PDB file of C-alpha atoms in Angstrom:
ATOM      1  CA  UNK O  30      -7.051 -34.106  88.328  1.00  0.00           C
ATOM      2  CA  UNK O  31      -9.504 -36.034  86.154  1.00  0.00           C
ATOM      3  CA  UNK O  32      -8.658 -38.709  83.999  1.00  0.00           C
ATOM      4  CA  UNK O  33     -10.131 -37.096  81.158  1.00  0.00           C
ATOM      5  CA  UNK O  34      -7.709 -34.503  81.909  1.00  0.00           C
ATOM      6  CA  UNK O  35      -4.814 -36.997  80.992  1.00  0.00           C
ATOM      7  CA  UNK O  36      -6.595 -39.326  78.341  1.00  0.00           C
ATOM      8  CA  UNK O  37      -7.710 -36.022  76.302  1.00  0.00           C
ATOM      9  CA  UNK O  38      -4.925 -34.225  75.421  1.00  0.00           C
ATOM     10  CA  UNK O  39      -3.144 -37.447  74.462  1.00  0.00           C
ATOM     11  CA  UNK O  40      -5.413 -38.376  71.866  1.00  0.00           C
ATOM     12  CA  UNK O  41      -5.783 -35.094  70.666  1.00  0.00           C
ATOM     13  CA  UNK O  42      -2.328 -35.146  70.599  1.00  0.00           C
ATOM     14  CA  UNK O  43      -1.978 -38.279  68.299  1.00  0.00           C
ATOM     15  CA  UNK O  44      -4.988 -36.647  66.009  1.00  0.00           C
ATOM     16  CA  UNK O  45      -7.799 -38.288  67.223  1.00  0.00           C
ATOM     17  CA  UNK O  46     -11.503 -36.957  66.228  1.00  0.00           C
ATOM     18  CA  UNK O  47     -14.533 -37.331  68.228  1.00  0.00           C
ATOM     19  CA  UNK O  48     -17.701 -36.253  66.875  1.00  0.00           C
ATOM     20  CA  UNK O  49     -21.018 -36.648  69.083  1.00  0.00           C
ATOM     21  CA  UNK O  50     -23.096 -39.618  67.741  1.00  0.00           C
ATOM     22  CA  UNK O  51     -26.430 -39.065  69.796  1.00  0.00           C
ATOM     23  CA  UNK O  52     -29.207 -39.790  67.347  1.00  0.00           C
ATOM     24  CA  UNK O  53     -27.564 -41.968  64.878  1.00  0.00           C
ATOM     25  CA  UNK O  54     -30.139 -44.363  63.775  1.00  0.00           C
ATOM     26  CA  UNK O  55     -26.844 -46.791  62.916  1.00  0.00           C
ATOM     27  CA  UNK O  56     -23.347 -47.468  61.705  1.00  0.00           C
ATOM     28  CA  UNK O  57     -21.971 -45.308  59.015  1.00  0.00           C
ATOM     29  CA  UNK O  58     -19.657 -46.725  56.031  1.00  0.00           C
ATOM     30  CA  UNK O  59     -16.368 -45.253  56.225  1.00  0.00           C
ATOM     31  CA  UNK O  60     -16.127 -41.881  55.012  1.00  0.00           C
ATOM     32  CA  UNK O  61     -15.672 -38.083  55.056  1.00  0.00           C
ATOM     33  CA  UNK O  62     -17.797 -35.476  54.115  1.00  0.00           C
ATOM     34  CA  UNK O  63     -16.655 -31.634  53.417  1.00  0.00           C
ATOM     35  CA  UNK O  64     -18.611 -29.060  54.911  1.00  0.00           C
ATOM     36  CA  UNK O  65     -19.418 -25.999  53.086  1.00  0.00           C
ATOM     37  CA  UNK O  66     -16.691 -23.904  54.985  1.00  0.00           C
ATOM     38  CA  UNK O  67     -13.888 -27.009  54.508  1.00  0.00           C
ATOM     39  CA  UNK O  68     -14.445 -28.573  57.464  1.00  0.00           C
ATOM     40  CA  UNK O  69     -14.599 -32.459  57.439  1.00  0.00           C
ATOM     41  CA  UNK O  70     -16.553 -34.473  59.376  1.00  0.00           C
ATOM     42  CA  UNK O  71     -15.852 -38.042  60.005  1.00  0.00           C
ATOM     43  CA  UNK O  72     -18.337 -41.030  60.125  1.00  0.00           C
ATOM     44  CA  UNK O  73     -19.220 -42.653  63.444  1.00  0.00           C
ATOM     45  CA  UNK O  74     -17.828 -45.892  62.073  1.00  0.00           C
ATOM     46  CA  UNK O  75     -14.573 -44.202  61.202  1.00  0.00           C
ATOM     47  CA  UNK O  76     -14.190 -42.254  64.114  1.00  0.00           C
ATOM     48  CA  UNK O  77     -14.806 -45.608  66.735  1.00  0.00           C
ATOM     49  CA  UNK O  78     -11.626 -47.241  64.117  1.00  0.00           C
ATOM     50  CA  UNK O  79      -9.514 -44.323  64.699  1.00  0.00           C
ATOM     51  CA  UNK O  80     -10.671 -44.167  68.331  1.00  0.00           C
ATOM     52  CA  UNK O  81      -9.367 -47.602  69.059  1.00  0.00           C
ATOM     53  CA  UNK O  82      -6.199 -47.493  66.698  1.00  0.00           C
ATOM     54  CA  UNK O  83      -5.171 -44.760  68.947  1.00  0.00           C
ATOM     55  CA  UNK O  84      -6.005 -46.143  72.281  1.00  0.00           C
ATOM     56  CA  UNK O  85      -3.432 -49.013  71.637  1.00  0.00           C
ATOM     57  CA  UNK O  86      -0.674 -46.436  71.254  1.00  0.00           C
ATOM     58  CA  UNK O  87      -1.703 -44.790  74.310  1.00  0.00           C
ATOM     59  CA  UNK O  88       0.736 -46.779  76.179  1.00  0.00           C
ATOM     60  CA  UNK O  89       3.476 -46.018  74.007  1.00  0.00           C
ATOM     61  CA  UNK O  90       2.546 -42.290  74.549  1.00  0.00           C
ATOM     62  CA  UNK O  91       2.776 -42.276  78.075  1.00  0.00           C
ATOM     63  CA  UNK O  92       5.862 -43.859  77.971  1.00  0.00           C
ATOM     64  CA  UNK O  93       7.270 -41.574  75.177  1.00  0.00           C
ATOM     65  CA  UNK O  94       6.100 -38.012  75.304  1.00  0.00           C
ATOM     66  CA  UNK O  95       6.305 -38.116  79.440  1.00  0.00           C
ATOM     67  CA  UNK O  96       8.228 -38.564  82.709  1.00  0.00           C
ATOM     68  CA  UNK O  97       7.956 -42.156  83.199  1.00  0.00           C
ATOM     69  CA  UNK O  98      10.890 -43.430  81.433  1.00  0.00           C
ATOM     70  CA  UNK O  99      13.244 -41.317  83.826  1.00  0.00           C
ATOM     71  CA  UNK O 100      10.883 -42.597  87.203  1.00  0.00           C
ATOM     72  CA  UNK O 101      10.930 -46.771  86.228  1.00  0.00           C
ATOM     73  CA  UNK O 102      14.737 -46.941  85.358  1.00  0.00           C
ATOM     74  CA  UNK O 103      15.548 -44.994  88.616  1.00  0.00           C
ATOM     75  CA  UNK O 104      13.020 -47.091  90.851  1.00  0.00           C
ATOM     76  CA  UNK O 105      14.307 -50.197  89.217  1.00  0.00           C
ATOM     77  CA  UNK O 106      18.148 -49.583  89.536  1.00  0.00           C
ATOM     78  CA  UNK O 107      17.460 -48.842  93.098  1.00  0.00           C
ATOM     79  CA  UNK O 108      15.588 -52.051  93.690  1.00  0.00           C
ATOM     80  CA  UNK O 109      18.915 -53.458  91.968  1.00  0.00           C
ATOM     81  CA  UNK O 110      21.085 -51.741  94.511  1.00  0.00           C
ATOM     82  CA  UNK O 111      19.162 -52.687  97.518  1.00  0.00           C
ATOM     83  CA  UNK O 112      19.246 -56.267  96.320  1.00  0.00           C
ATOM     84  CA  UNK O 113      15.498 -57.180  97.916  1.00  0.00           C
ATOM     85  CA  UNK O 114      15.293 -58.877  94.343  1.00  0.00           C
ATOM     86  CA  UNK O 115      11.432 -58.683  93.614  1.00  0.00           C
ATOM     87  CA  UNK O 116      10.563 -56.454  96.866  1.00  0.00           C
ATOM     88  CA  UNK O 117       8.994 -54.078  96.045  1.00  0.00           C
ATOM     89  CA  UNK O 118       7.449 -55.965  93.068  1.00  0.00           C
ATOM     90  CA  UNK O 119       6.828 -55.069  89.361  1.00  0.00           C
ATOM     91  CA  UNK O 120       3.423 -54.063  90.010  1.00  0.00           C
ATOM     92  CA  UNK O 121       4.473 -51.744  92.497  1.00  0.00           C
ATOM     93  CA  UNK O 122       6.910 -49.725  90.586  1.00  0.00           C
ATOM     94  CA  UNK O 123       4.778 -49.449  87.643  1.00  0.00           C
ATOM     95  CA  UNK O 124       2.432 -47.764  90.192  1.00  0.00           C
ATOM     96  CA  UNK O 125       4.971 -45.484  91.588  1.00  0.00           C
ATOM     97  CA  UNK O 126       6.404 -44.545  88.709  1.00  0.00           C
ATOM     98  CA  UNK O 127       2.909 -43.888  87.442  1.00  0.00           C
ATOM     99  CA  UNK O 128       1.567 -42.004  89.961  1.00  0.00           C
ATOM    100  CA  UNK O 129       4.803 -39.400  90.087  1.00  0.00           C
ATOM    101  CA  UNK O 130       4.151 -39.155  86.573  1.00  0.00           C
ATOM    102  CA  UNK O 131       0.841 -37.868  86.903  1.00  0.00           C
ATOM    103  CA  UNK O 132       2.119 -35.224  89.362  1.00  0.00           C
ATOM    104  CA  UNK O 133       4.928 -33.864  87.238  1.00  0.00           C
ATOM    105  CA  UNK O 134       3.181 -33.974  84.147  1.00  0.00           C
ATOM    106  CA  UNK O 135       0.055 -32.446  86.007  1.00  0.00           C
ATOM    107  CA  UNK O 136       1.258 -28.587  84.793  1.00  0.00           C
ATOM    108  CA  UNK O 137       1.690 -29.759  81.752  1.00  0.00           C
ATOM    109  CA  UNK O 138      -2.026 -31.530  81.053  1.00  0.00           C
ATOM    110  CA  UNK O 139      -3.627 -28.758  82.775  1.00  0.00           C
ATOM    111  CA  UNK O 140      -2.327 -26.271  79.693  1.00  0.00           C
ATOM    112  CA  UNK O 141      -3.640 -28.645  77.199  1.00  0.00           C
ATOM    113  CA  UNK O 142      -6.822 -29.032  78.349  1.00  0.00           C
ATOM    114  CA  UNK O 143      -7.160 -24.966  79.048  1.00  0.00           C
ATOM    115  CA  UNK O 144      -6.295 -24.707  75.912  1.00  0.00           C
ATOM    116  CA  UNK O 145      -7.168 -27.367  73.572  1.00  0.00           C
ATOM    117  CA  UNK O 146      -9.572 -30.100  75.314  1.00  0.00           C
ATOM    118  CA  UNK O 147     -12.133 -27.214  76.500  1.00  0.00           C
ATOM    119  CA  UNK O 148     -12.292 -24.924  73.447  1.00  0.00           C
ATOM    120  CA  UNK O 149     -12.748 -28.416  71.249  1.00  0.00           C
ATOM    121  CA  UNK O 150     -15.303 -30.317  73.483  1.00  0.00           C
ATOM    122  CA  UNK O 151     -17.148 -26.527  73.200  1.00  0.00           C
ATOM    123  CA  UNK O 152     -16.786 -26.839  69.391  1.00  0.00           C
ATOM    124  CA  UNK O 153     -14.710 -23.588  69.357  1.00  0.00           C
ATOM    125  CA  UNK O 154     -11.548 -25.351  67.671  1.00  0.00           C
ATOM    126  CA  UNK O 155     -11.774 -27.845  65.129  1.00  0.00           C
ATOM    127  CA  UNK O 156      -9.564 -31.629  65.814  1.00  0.00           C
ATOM    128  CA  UNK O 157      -6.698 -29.888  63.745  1.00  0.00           C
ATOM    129  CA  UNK O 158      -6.480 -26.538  65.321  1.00  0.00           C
ATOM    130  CA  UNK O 159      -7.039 -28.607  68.758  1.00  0.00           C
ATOM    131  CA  UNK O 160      -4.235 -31.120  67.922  1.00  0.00           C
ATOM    132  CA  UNK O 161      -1.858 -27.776  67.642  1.00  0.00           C
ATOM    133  CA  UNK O 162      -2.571 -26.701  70.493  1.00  0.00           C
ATOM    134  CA  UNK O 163      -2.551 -29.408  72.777  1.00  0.00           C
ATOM    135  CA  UNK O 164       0.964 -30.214  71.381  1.00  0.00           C
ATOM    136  CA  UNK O 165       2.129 -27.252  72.368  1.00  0.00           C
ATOM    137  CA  UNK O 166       2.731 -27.639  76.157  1.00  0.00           C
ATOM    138  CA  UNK O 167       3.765 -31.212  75.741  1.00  0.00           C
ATOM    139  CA  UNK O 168       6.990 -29.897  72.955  1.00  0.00           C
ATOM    140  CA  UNK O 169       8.026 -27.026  75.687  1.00  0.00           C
ATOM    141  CA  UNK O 170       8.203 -29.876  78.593  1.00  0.00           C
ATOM    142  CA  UNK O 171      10.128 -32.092  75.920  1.00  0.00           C
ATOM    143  CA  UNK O 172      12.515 -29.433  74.427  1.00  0.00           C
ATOM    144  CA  UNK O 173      13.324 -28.224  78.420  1.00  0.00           C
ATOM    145  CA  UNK O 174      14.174 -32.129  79.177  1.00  0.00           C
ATOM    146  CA  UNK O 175      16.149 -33.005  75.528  1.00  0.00           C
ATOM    147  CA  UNK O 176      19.816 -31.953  75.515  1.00  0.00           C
ATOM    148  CA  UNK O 177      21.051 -29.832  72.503  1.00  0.00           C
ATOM    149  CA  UNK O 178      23.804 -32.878  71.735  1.00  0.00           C
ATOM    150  CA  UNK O 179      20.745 -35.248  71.281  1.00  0.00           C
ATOM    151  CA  UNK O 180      18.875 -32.988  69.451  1.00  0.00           C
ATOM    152  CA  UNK O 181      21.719 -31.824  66.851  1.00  0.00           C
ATOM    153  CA  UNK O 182      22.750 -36.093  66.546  1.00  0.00           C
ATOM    154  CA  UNK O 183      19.150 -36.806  65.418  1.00  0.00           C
ATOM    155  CA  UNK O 184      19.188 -33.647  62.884  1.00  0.00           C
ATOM    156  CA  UNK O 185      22.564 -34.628  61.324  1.00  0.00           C
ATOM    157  CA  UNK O 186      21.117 -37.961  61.278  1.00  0.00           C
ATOM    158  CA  UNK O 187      18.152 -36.832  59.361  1.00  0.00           C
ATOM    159  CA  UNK O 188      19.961 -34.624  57.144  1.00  0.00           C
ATOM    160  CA  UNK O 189      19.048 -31.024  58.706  1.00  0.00           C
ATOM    161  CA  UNK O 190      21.093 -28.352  59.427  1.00  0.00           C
ATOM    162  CA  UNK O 191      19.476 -26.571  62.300  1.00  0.00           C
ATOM    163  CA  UNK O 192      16.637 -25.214  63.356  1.00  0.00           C
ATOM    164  CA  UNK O 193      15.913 -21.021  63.984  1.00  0.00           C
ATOM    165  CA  UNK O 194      13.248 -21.786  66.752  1.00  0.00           C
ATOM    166  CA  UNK O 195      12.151 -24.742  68.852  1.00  0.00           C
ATOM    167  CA  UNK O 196       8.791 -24.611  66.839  1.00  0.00           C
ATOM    168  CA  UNK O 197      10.772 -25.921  64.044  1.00  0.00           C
ATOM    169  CA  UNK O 198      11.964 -28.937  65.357  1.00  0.00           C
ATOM    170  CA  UNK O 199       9.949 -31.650  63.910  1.00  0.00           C
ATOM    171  CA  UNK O 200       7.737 -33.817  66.556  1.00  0.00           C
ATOM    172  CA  UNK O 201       9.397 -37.374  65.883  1.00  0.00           C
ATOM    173  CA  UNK O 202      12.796 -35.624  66.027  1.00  0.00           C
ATOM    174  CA  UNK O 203      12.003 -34.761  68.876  1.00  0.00           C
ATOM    175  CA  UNK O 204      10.714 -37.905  70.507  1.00  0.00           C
ATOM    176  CA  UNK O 205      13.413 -39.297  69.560  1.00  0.00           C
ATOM    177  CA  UNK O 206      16.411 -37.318  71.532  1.00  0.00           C
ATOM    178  CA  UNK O 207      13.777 -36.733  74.304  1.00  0.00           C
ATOM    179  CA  UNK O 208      14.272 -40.428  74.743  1.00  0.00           C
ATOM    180  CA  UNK O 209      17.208 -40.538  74.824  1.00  0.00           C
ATOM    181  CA  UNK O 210      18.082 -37.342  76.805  1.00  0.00           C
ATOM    182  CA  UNK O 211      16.026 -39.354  79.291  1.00  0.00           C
ATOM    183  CA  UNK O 212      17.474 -42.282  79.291  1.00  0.00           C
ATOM    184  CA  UNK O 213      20.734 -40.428  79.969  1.00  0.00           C
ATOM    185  CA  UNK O 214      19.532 -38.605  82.835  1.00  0.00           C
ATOM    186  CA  UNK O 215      18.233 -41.881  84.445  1.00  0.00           C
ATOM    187  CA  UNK O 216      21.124 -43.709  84.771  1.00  0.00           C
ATOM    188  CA  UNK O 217      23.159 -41.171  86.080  1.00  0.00           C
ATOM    189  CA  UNK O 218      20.796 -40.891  88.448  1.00  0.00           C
ATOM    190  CA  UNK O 219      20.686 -44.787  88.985  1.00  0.00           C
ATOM    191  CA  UNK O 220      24.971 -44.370  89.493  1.00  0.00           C
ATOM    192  CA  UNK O 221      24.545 -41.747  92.077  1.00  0.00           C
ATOM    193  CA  UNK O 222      21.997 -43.846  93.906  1.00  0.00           C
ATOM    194  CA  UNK O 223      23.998 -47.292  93.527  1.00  0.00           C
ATOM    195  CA  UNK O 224      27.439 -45.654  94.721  1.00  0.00           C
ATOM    196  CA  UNK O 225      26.369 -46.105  98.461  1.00  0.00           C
ATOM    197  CA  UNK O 226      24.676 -49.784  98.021  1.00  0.00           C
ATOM    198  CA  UNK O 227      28.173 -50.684  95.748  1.00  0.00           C
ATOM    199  CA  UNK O 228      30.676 -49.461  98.722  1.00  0.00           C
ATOM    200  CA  UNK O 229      28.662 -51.588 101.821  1.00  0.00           C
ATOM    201  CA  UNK O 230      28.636 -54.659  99.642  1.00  0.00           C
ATOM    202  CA  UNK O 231      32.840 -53.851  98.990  1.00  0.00           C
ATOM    203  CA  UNK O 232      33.384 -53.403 102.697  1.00  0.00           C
ATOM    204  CA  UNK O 233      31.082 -56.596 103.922  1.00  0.00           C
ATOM    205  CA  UNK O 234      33.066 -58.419 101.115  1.00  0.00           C
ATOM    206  CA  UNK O 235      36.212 -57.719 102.167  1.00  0.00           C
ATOM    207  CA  UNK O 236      35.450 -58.195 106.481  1.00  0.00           C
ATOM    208  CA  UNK O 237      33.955 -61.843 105.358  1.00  0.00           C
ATOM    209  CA  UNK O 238      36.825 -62.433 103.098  1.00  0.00           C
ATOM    210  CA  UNK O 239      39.533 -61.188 105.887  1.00  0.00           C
ATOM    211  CA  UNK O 240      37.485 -63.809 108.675  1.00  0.00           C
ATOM    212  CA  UNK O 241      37.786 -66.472 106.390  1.00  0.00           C
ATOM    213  CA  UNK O 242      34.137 -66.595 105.597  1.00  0.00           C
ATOM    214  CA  UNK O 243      34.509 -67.073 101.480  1.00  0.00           C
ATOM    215  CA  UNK O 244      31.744 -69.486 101.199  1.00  0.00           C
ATOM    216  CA  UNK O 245      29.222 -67.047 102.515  1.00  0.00           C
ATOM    217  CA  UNK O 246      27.753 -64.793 100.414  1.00  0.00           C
ATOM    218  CA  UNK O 247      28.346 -61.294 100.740  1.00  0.00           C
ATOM    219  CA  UNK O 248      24.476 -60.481  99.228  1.00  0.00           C
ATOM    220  CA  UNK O 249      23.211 -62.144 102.447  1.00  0.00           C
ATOM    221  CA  UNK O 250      25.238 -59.851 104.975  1.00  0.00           C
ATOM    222  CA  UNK O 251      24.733 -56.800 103.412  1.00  0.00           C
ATOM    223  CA  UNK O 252      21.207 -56.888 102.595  1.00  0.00           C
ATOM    224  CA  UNK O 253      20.146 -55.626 106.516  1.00  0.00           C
ATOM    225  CA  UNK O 254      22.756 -52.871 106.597  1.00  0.00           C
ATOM    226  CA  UNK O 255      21.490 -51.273 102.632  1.00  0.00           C
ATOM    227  CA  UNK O 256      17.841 -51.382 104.396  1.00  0.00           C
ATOM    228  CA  UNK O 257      19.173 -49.903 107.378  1.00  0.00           C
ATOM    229  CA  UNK O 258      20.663 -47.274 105.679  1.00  0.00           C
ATOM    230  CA  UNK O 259      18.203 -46.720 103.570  1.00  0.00           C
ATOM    231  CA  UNK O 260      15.679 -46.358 106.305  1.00  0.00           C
ATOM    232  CA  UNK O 261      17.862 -44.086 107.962  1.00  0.00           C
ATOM    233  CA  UNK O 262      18.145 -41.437 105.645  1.00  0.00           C
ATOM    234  CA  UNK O 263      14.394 -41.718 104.599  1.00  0.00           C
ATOM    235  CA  UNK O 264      15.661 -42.776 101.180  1.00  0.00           C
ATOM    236  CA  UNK O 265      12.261 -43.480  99.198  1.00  0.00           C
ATOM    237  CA  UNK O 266      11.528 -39.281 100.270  1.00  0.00           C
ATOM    238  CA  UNK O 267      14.922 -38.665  98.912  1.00  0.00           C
ATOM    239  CA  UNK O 268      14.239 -41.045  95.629  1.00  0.00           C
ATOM    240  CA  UNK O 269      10.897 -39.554  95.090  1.00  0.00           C
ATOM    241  CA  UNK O 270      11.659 -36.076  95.902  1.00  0.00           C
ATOM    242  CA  UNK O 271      14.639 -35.881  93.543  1.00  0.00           C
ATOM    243  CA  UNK O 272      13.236 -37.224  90.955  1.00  0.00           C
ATOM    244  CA  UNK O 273      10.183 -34.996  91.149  1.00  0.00           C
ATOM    245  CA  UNK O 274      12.203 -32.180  91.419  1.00  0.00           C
ATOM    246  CA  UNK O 275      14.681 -33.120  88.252  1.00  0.00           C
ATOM    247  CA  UNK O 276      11.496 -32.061  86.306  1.00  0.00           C
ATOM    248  CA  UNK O 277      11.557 -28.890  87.477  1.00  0.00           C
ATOM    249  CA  UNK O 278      14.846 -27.438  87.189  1.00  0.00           C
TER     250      UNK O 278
END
């Protein structure tokens, strides 16, 4: 998949406008101008300010409106349980983590640009009729992640009653309980994967505490046997593969 594939739909998403400036003979001021059918049109000075207003909350998007939350907080409770402290490093679950998202949430960008990134780069939807559409796909992966307690907290919060269809639910509700539907999912995830790691560290404990060894640190002992285990089982396919597959379900 491109990476206009993913960088597309999220601005579009957010509301962004990009008008071709070929043949400007300079900068704009900032303004709009009405066409004769309603249509606005956006100065090139204007559009490279809302161009790189957006781009700064691209990061907060990915983190957001995708699967990435769910993927770091698992990878980084299991570098917890393993106790390797910075092995594998920062930079190295960030790229995991990124790289899995881009695979789950590959489905998902491929429906927005079908339907919103082609028909607007082929002028055949306007940015507001694009920005519909391209949030479409990205609110049915949401609302099949987001549990119905989150989702009815954040509407008594806000003073709703209910909604009659998922269409109704309002976007930043929905971010919202997304969040923390995913948050929810990732440490129980992280508990199931720490159980193992928690009950080697109890029993190496206990044998160094039972020899008399009390100044020795248990961390040191164990460390070999949670690798060894780890490796045995072909844990990071077992990591990776459930939480790809969590998505999916």
């Amino acid at each position: 998949m491109r990476l206009g594939n993913f960088v597309l739909p999220v601005l579009l998403l957010l509301g962004v406008s990009i008008q071709p400036a070929w043949g400007q003979s300079g900068l704009e001021v900032l303004n709009v101008t009405t066409g004769a059918e309603g249509e606005q049109t956006y100065s090139v000075t204007l559009q490279i300010l809302i161009l790189m207003t957006l781009l700064s909350l691209l990061p907060a998007g990915l983190i957001m409106l995708t699967s990435f939350t769910r993927i770091i907080i698992v990878l980084a409770l299991l570098r917890q349980g393993l106790g390797t402290q910075q092995t594998p490093s920062n930079q190295v679950l960030i790229g995991l983590a990124l790289f899995l998202t881009l695979f789950v949430m590959t489905p998902v960008f491929d429906r927005v640009h079908s339907a919103a990134v082609e028909p607007y780069m082929q002028e055949q939807l306007g940015p507001e009729q694009a920005v519909v559409e391209a949030s479409g796909p990205i609110r049915e992966f949401m609302l099949a992640q987001t549990r119905e307690n989150d989702l009815a907290m954040f509407a008594r919060i806000s003073g709703r009653d209910g909604f009659e269809s998922p269409d109704d639910v309002p976007f930043t509700l929905l971010i919202a309980s997304f969040v923390t539907s995913e948050l929810k999912t990732a440490f129980q995830i992280g508990f199931l994967i720490l159980i193992p790691f928690l009950i080697i560290d109890l029993v190496v404990a206990g044998v160094l505490m039972s020899m008399g060894m009390v100044m020795l640190s248990p961390l040191i002992i164990s460390l070999p046997f949670k690798v060894m285990l780890f490796v045995l089982v072909d844990g990071w396919a077992l990591i990776m593969g459930t939480l790809a597959s969590s998505f999916f379900t």
